[in-house]
Amino acid sequence: ASGLVATGRADTLDALDWIGVARGGDDKGGGGLPLRRIDVSADRLLLLGAAYPDTRLQVAPEAGGSGVQLQGPALAGSVHVPEADGAAITGRFDRVHWQTAGVPTQAPTAADTASGSDVDPAKVPPLSLEVADFRYGGAPLGTASLRTEPVAGGLRIVRLQTRAPAHRLDVHGDWTGRGAAARTHVVLDIDSDDFGALIAGFGYGGQLSRATSPSP
């Protein structure tokens, strides 16, 4: 009677769906149940096209919105999901070890593939995230900072910046559409002390066999 409580364990869990329950679950006179607590663990937690193993998702109300805690070997941090429409989701993570179907540590499952193709970027709220330990596939990219904003039919990556001792990446661009209609246009600036190791970490090792530097 006092509100919604959800607990349990699932083989696969879509984090955005449950965070959406948290955003829509507050009682604003529309007859919905107020959120009390979500505490669900998943063998594979899906988030924006990536899959994270053995991760616990906890959601509870806090001032101005909902607080989300994520804890697992590849994903750990806290996020604030605001009540206000159009306000940015903000968060800080100790680690985000991103694994996609293109750079898996094990064979991708059907759920991994579906998680990437079914994401509608137009429904992703603005993001403002900081990460202390960001890895993409086997590439350690150090600290990361992400800022996005909505655009017609998708989202704009205003800034994705990573900083590690050996690699420095800056990305901006747009992601629109979904499924077969998905389109991504990004500009990537890379400053690396070991480009071969970086490419190998991305899962493309051996595909760059020889290169020459321009003359001074």
PDB file of C-alpha atoms in Angstrom, residues 1 35 44 57 68 72 111 116-117 145 214:
ATOM      1  CA  ALA A   1       0.000   0.000   0.000  1.00  0.00           C
ATOM      2  CA  LEU A  35       8.661   4.162  -5.718  1.00  0.00           C
ATOM      3  CA  ARG A  44      23.970  -9.897 -17.405  1.00  0.00           C
ATOM      4  CA  LEU A  57      20.933  -2.587  -9.576  1.00  0.00           C
ATOM      5  CA  VAL A  68      20.723   4.478  -8.617  1.00  0.00           C
ATOM      6  CA  GLY A  72      29.531  -5.489 -10.229  1.00  0.00           C
ATOM      7  CA  ALA A 111      20.788 -10.590 -25.582  1.00  0.00           C
ATOM      8  CA  GLY A 116      22.644  -2.764 -29.092  1.00  0.00           C
ATOM      9  CA  SER A 117      20.068  -2.823 -31.907  1.00  0.00           C
ATOM     10  CA  SER A 145      34.003  12.245 -19.097  1.00  0.00           C
ATOM     11  CA  PRO A 214      55.255  11.668 -42.910  1.00  0.00           C
TER      12      PRO A 214
END
